[in-house]
Amino acid sequence: MEMKKVLAAGIVACMGAQLFCSCGKERPKEERQVYMGVAYYDQSDTFINALVACLKEEIQEYEEEGVETVTLMRGAAGSQRTQNDQVKELIDMGCNILCVNLVDRSDPSEIIDLAREKDVPIIFFNREPVAEDLRQWDRLYYVGAIAAQSGVMQGEMAVELIEADPGIDRNKDGKIQYVVLEGEAGHQDAIIRTENVVDTLKRNGIEIEKLSNGIANWNRAQAQNQMLQMISQNQNKIELVLANNDDMALGAIDAYAKLNYTESALPVFLGIDGTDAGLEAVRDQKLAGTVYNDKEGQAEAMAELAIALTTGEGMDRIEFENEQYIYLPYFKVTQRGAENLLKRKNR
Ligand code: BGC
Ligand code: CA
């Protein structure tokens, strides 16, 4: 609350200054103030927290170029209605650019209407609205990654591991018994990652047998519970655990630790994201690998676009797909890569 007051006062003061300038002889050339409102689906999501922290840093770097920046953040605790109210509040407070990580990616209409009424452009991120909705207005954008690519990469990593180590097929039946831990139902990254990882294994001639799957909503604790159930149903049959993100892969590892499994009796675990905890687990060989979801790249692209949209400079330098989309590539991370990424971070 206090913070809000301070920022609100800041915004009002800045606006006052701008008005003041425009009364004088020298009118400011362009708007050099970026009041960025960031609305995200849930403040307990590891990846999103890291991503919005990067975004804040990225936008602040433009201060050096003489752009004044204010960032206001709002987490919606999983409620679209709360998020709609937050967006309204952010617009009322004077934000001139919005970055929105929808709670329900099929329900952006109210937010779009609110923003459009005040001509505030929106950069959606990470939770991709359906294409029809993004076409509602030409000041709507999406920054994210191609979900299918992460599934394929996770599958390729699994193929390589299985081909290199016959011991992964513990019961020596020529098939890999696997389970999947899935993110939220309806999230593009959950459905598409799962489809693509399984397809990639099959396409590469790996015989697989699905034992079970569980939805754990991207969450470590939920994944641990799901995994405990799957272990009790399948005893020692599970040879491979495919998780739609690192937090859920770590939750699966937690489940085995809770049951005191020895290292040699563990299945292979694979995640996606390259969160700090995920990278540490890859470095420590607890997680066989992960696929990096380039939050730094996404944050940088969002900041660049936010600056261009508010100052009117630099739009021509940005490369879009289908005019409104920016996708950053994923990349695979094994032990060496994890070490390097962690070193870079701690520098
Ligand atoms: C990430 C998840 C995250 C989700 C939130 C996905 O891209 O991989 O870790 O929970 O986005 O929308
Ligand atoms: Ca087997």
Coordinates of C-alpha atoms and ligand atoms in Angstrom, one line a residue:
M1 CA 0.0 0.0 0.0
E2 CA 2.7 2.4 1.0
M3 CA 4.7 1.5 -2.1
K4 CA 1.6 2.2 -4.2
K5 CA 1.2 5.6 -2.7
V6 CA 4.8 6.5 -3.3
L7 CA 4.6 5.3 -6.9
A8 CA 1.3 6.9 -7.5
A9 CA 2.7 10.2 -6.2
G10 CA 5.8 9.7 -8.4
I11 CA 3.6 9.2 -11.5
V12 CA 1.5 12.3 -10.7
A13 CA 4.7 14.3 -10.1
C14 CA 6.2 13.2 -13.4
M15 CA 3.1 14.0 -15.3
G16 CA 3.0 17.4 -13.7
A17 CA 6.6 17.9 -14.9
Q18 CA 5.6 17.0 -18.4
L19 CA 2.7 19.3 -18.4
F20 CA 4.9 22.0 -17.1
C21 CA 7.4 21.5 -19.8
S22 CA 4.9 21.5 -22.6
C23 CA 3.7 25.0 -21.4
G24 CA 7.2 26.4 -21.9
K25 CA 8.7 27.2 -25.3
E26 CA 10.6 24.0 -25.7
R27 CA 8.2 21.1 -26.1
P28 CA 9.6 17.7 -25.3
K29 CA 10.4 15.9 -28.5
E30 CA 8.8 12.6 -27.5
E31 CA 7.4 11.0 -24.4
R32 CA 10.5 10.0 -22.5
Q33 CA 8.6 8.5 -19.6
V34 CA 7.8 4.8 -19.5
Y35 CA 5.2 4.0 -16.9
M36 CA 5.1 0.2 -17.2
G37 CA 2.3 -1.7 -15.6
V38 CA 3.1 -5.4 -15.3
A39 CA 0.3 -7.8 -14.4
Y40 CA 1.1 -11.5 -14.0
Y41 CA -1.0 -14.5 -13.2
D42 CA 0.5 -15.7 -9.9
Q43 CA 3.1 -14.4 -7.6
S44 CA 4.1 -18.0 -6.5
D45 CA 5.3 -19.1 -9.9
T46 CA 9.1 -19.5 -9.9
F47 CA 9.7 -18.9 -13.6
I48 CA 7.4 -15.9 -13.8
N49 CA 8.9 -14.2 -10.8
A50 CA 12.3 -14.5 -12.3
L51 CA 11.1 -13.3 -15.6
V52 CA 9.4 -10.1 -14.2
A53 CA 12.5 -9.4 -12.1
C54 CA 14.5 -9.5 -15.4
L55 CA 12.0 -7.2 -17.1
K56 CA 12.3 -4.7 -14.3
E57 CA 16.0 -4.7 -14.7
E58 CA 15.9 -4.4 -18.4
I59 CA 13.6 -1.5 -18.4
Q60 CA 15.7 0.3 -15.8
E61 CA 18.7 0.1 -18.1
Y62 CA 17.0 2.6 -20.4
E63 CA 17.4 5.2 -17.7
E64 CA 21.0 5.6 -18.9
E65 CA 19.6 6.7 -22.2
G66 CA 17.6 9.4 -20.6
V67 CA 14.3 7.6 -20.4
E68 CA 12.5 7.9 -17.1
T69 CA 11.0 4.6 -16.0
V70 CA 8.5 3.5 -13.4
T71 CA 7.5 -0.1 -13.1
L72 CA 4.4 -1.2 -11.2
M73 CA 3.9 -4.9 -10.6
R74 CA 0.7 -6.8 -9.8
G75 CA 0.3 -10.5 -9.2
A76 CA -3.2 -11.9 -9.6
A77 CA -3.0 -15.1 -7.4
G78 CA -4.6 -17.1 -10.1
S79 CA -7.8 -15.0 -10.5
Q80 CA -8.7 -13.4 -13.9
R81 CA -11.1 -11.2 -12.2
T82 CA -8.5 -9.9 -9.8
Q83 CA -6.2 -9.3 -12.8
N84 CA -8.9 -7.3 -14.7
D85 CA -9.2 -5.1 -11.6
Q86 CA -5.5 -4.7 -11.4
V87 CA -5.2 -3.7 -15.0
K88 CA -7.9 -1.1 -14.6
E89 CA -6.0 0.3 -11.6
L90 CA -2.7 0.3 -13.5
I91 CA -4.3 2.3 -16.3
D92 CA -6.0 4.7 -13.8
M93 CA -2.6 5.3 -12.2
G94 CA -1.3 6.5 -15.6
C95 CA 0.6 3.6 -17.0
N96 CA 1.4 4.2 -20.7
I97 CA 2.4 0.6 -21.4
L98 CA 1.1 -2.7 -20.1
C99 CA 2.8 -6.1 -19.9
V100 CA 0.2 -8.8 -19.2
N101 CA 0.7 -12.4 -18.3
L102 CA -2.9 -13.5 -18.5
V103 CA -4.4 -15.8 -15.9
D104 CA -6.8 -17.3 -18.4
R105 CA -5.2 -17.0 -21.8
S106 CA -8.6 -17.4 -23.5
D107 CA -10.1 -14.5 -21.7
P108 CA -8.3 -11.2 -22.5
S109 CA -11.3 -9.2 -23.8
E110 CA -12.0 -7.1 -20.8
I111 CA -8.3 -6.1 -20.5
I112 CA -8.1 -5.4 -24.2
D113 CA -11.2 -3.1 -24.0
L114 CA -9.8 -1.3 -20.9
A115 CA -6.5 -0.6 -22.6
R116 CA -7.9 0.3 -25.9
E117 CA -10.2 2.9 -24.4
K118 CA -7.2 4.7 -23.1
D119 CA -5.0 3.8 -26.0
V120 CA -2.5 2.0 -23.9
P121 CA -0.7 -0.8 -25.9
I122 CA -0.3 -4.2 -24.4
I123 CA 2.5 -6.7 -24.6
F124 CA 1.2 -10.1 -23.6
F125 CA 3.8 -12.5 -22.4
N126 CA 4.4 -16.2 -21.6
R127 CA 0.7 -17.1 -21.6
E128 CA -0.2 -16.8 -25.3
P129 CA -3.7 -15.4 -26.1
V130 CA -5.5 -17.1 -29.0
A131 CA -4.6 -15.5 -32.4
E132 CA -8.1 -14.1 -32.9
D133 CA -7.9 -12.1 -29.7
L134 CA -4.5 -10.6 -30.6
R135 CA -6.0 -9.5 -33.9
Q136 CA -8.6 -7.4 -32.0
W137 CA -6.4 -4.4 -32.1
D138 CA -3.1 -3.4 -33.8
R139 CA -1.5 -2.3 -30.5
L140 CA -1.4 -5.8 -29.0
Y141 CA 1.7 -7.9 -29.0
Y142 CA 3.0 -11.2 -27.7
V143 CA 6.5 -12.1 -26.5
G144 CA 7.2 -15.7 -25.6
A145 CA 8.7 -18.9 -27.0
I146 CA 7.6 -21.7 -29.2
A147 CA 6.2 -24.4 -27.0
A148 CA 6.7 -27.2 -29.5
Q149 CA 10.5 -26.4 -29.7
S150 CA 10.9 -27.1 -25.9
G151 CA 9.0 -30.4 -26.1
V152 CA 11.1 -31.5 -29.1
M153 CA 14.4 -30.5 -27.3
Q154 CA 13.4 -32.3 -24.1
G155 CA 12.6 -35.4 -26.2
E156 CA 15.9 -35.2 -28.0
M157 CA 17.7 -35.0 -24.7
A158 CA 15.8 -38.1 -23.5
V159 CA 16.7 -40.0 -26.7
E160 CA 20.4 -39.2 -26.3
L161 CA 20.4 -40.3 -22.7
I162 CA 18.5 -43.6 -23.5
E163 CA 20.8 -44.4 -26.4
A164 CA 23.9 -43.8 -24.4
D165 CA 22.9 -45.7 -21.3
P166 CA 21.2 -49.1 -21.6
G167 CA 20.8 -49.1 -17.8
I168 CA 17.9 -46.6 -18.0
D169 CA 15.8 -49.5 -19.2
R170 CA 15.9 -51.0 -15.7
N171 CA 13.7 -54.0 -16.3
K172 CA 15.4 -54.7 -19.7
D173 CA 12.1 -55.2 -21.6
G174 CA 13.3 -53.0 -24.5
K175 CA 10.8 -50.2 -23.6
I176 CA 11.1 -47.1 -21.5
Q177 CA 8.4 -46.9 -18.9
Y178 CA 7.6 -43.2 -18.4
V179 CA 5.4 -40.7 -16.5
V180 CA 4.6 -37.1 -17.4
L181 CA 4.1 -34.2 -14.9
E182 CA 2.0 -31.6 -16.7
G183 CA 1.5 -27.9 -16.2
E184 CA -1.9 -26.3 -16.1
A185 CA -4.6 -27.8 -18.3
G186 CA -5.2 -25.3 -21.1
H187 CA -1.7 -23.7 -21.0
Q188 CA 0.0 -23.8 -24.4
D189 CA 3.2 -24.9 -22.8
A190 CA 1.7 -27.9 -21.1
I191 CA -0.3 -29.4 -23.9
I192 CA 2.2 -28.8 -26.6
R193 CA 5.3 -29.8 -24.6
T194 CA 3.8 -33.1 -23.7
E195 CA 2.8 -33.9 -27.2
N196 CA 6.1 -33.0 -28.7
V197 CA 8.3 -34.8 -26.2
V198 CA 6.4 -38.0 -26.6
D199 CA 6.4 -37.7 -30.4
T200 CA 10.1 -37.0 -30.5
L201 CA 10.9 -40.2 -28.5
K202 CA 8.7 -42.2 -30.9
R203 CA 10.1 -40.6 -34.0
N204 CA 13.5 -41.5 -32.9
G205 CA 12.6 -45.2 -32.6
I206 CA 12.5 -45.4 -28.8
E207 CA 9.9 -47.9 -27.6
I208 CA 8.0 -46.2 -24.8
E209 CA 5.2 -47.1 -22.4
K210 CA 3.3 -44.5 -20.6
L211 CA 2.5 -45.6 -17.0
S212 CA 0.8 -42.5 -15.8
N213 CA 0.4 -38.7 -16.0
G214 CA -0.5 -36.1 -13.5
I215 CA -1.4 -32.4 -13.7
A216 CA 0.7 -30.5 -11.1
N217 CA 0.1 -26.9 -12.4
W218 CA 3.8 -26.0 -12.7
N219 CA 4.1 -26.4 -8.9
R220 CA 6.8 -28.2 -7.0
A221 CA 4.7 -29.3 -4.0
Q222 CA 1.9 -30.5 -6.2
A223 CA 4.3 -32.4 -8.3
Q224 CA 5.8 -34.1 -5.3
N225 CA 2.3 -35.3 -4.3
Q226 CA 1.4 -36.5 -7.8
M227 CA 4.8 -38.3 -8.0
L228 CA 4.2 -40.0 -4.6
Q229 CA 1.0 -41.3 -5.9
M230 CA 2.5 -42.5 -9.2
I231 CA 5.3 -44.2 -7.3
S232 CA 2.9 -46.0 -5.1
Q233 CA 0.8 -47.2 -8.1
N234 CA 3.8 -48.3 -10.2
Q235 CA 6.4 -49.2 -7.6
N236 CA 9.8 -49.4 -9.2
K237 CA 8.6 -49.5 -12.8
I238 CA 9.2 -45.9 -13.6
E239 CA 12.3 -45.3 -15.7
L240 CA 11.8 -41.8 -17.0
V241 CA 10.0 -38.7 -15.6
L242 CA 9.2 -36.0 -18.1
A243 CA 8.2 -32.8 -16.5
N244 CA 6.7 -29.8 -18.3
N245 CA 8.9 -27.5 -16.1
D246 CA 11.8 -27.6 -13.7
D247 CA 9.8 -27.0 -10.6
M248 CA 7.7 -30.1 -11.2
A249 CA 10.9 -32.1 -12.0
L250 CA 12.3 -31.0 -8.7
G251 CA 9.0 -31.9 -7.0
A252 CA 9.4 -35.4 -8.5
I253 CA 12.9 -35.7 -7.2
D254 CA 11.6 -34.5 -3.8
A255 CA 9.1 -37.4 -3.8
Y256 CA 11.9 -40.0 -4.3
A257 CA 14.0 -38.3 -1.6
K258 CA 11.1 -38.5 0.8
L259 CA 10.8 -42.2 0.2
N260 CA 14.6 -42.6 0.7
Y261 CA 15.3 -44.1 -2.7
T262 CA 19.0 -44.7 -3.3
E263 CA 20.6 -42.9 -6.2
S264 CA 21.0 -46.1 -8.2
A265 CA 17.3 -46.8 -8.0
L266 CA 16.1 -43.5 -9.4
P267 CA 14.6 -42.9 -12.8
V268 CA 15.9 -40.2 -15.2
F269 CA 14.3 -36.8 -14.7
L270 CA 14.0 -34.0 -17.3
G271 CA 12.7 -30.5 -16.9
I272 CA 12.2 -27.3 -18.8
D273 CA 13.0 -23.6 -17.9
G274 CA 16.5 -23.5 -16.4
T275 CA 15.4 -21.8 -13.3
D276 CA 18.2 -21.3 -10.7
A277 CA 17.1 -24.3 -8.7
G278 CA 16.7 -26.3 -12.0
L279 CA 20.2 -25.4 -13.1
E280 CA 21.7 -26.3 -9.8
A281 CA 20.0 -29.7 -9.9
V282 CA 21.4 -30.2 -13.5
R283 CA 24.9 -29.2 -12.3
D284 CA 24.6 -31.6 -9.4
Q285 CA 23.4 -34.4 -11.7
K286 CA 20.1 -34.8 -10.0
L287 CA 18.2 -33.6 -13.0
A288 CA 19.6 -35.1 -16.2
G289 CA 18.9 -32.0 -18.2
T290 CA 16.6 -29.0 -18.8
V291 CA 15.6 -26.8 -21.7
Y292 CA 16.3 -23.1 -21.2
N293 CA 13.3 -20.9 -21.4
D294 CA 15.1 -17.7 -22.2
K295 CA 13.7 -15.3 -19.7
E296 CA 16.5 -12.8 -20.2
G297 CA 15.9 -12.7 -23.9
Q298 CA 12.1 -12.4 -23.4
A299 CA 12.5 -9.6 -20.9
E300 CA 15.0 -7.8 -23.2
A301 CA 12.6 -8.0 -26.1
M302 CA 9.7 -6.8 -24.0
A303 CA 11.6 -3.8 -22.7
E304 CA 12.8 -2.9 -26.2
L305 CA 9.2 -3.1 -27.5
A306 CA 7.8 -1.2 -24.5
I307 CA 10.3 1.6 -25.1
A308 CA 9.6 1.7 -28.8
L309 CA 5.8 1.8 -28.2
T310 CA 6.0 4.6 -25.7
T311 CA 8.7 6.8 -27.2
G312 CA 7.7 6.1 -30.8
E313 CA 11.4 5.4 -31.6
G314 CA 12.9 2.1 -32.8
M315 CA 9.8 0.2 -33.9
D316 CA 11.4 -0.2 -37.3
R317 CA 14.3 -2.1 -35.7
I318 CA 12.1 -4.8 -34.1
E319 CA 11.5 -8.0 -36.0
F320 CA 8.1 -9.4 -35.6
E321 CA 6.5 -12.7 -36.8
N322 CA 3.0 -12.1 -38.1
E323 CA 3.3 -8.4 -37.2
Q324 CA 2.5 -8.9 -33.5
Y325 CA 4.7 -11.8 -32.3
I326 CA 8.2 -12.1 -31.0
Y327 CA 9.4 -15.6 -30.1
L328 CA 12.8 -16.3 -28.4
P329 CA 14.4 -19.7 -29.0
Y330 CA 14.9 -22.3 -26.3
F331 CA 18.1 -24.2 -25.9
K332 CA 19.2 -27.5 -24.3
V333 CA 21.1 -27.5 -21.0
T334 CA 23.2 -30.4 -19.7
Q335 CA 25.7 -30.4 -16.9
R336 CA 28.4 -28.2 -18.5
G337 CA 25.9 -25.7 -19.8
A338 CA 24.3 -25.5 -16.3
E339 CA 27.7 -24.8 -14.7
N340 CA 28.3 -22.0 -17.2
L341 CA 24.9 -20.4 -16.9
L342 CA 25.3 -20.4 -13.1
K343 CA 28.7 -18.9 -13.3
R344 CA 27.5 -16.2 -15.6
K345 CA 24.7 -15.4 -13.2
N346 CA 27.0 -15.2 -10.2
R347 CA 29.5 -12.9 -11.9
Ligands
BGC1 C1 7.1 -22.1 -17.7 C2 6.5 -22.5 -16.4 C3 5.6 -21.4 -15.8 C4 4.6 -21.1 -16.8 C5 3.7 -20.0 -16.3 C6 5.9 -21.7 -18.6 O1 6.5 -21.3 -19.8 O2 7.8 -23.1 -18.2 O3 7.6 -22.7 -15.4 O4 5.0 -21.9 -14.6 O5 5.1 -20.7 -18.0 O6 2.8 -19.5 -17.3
CA2 CA 11.8 -50.8 -19.4

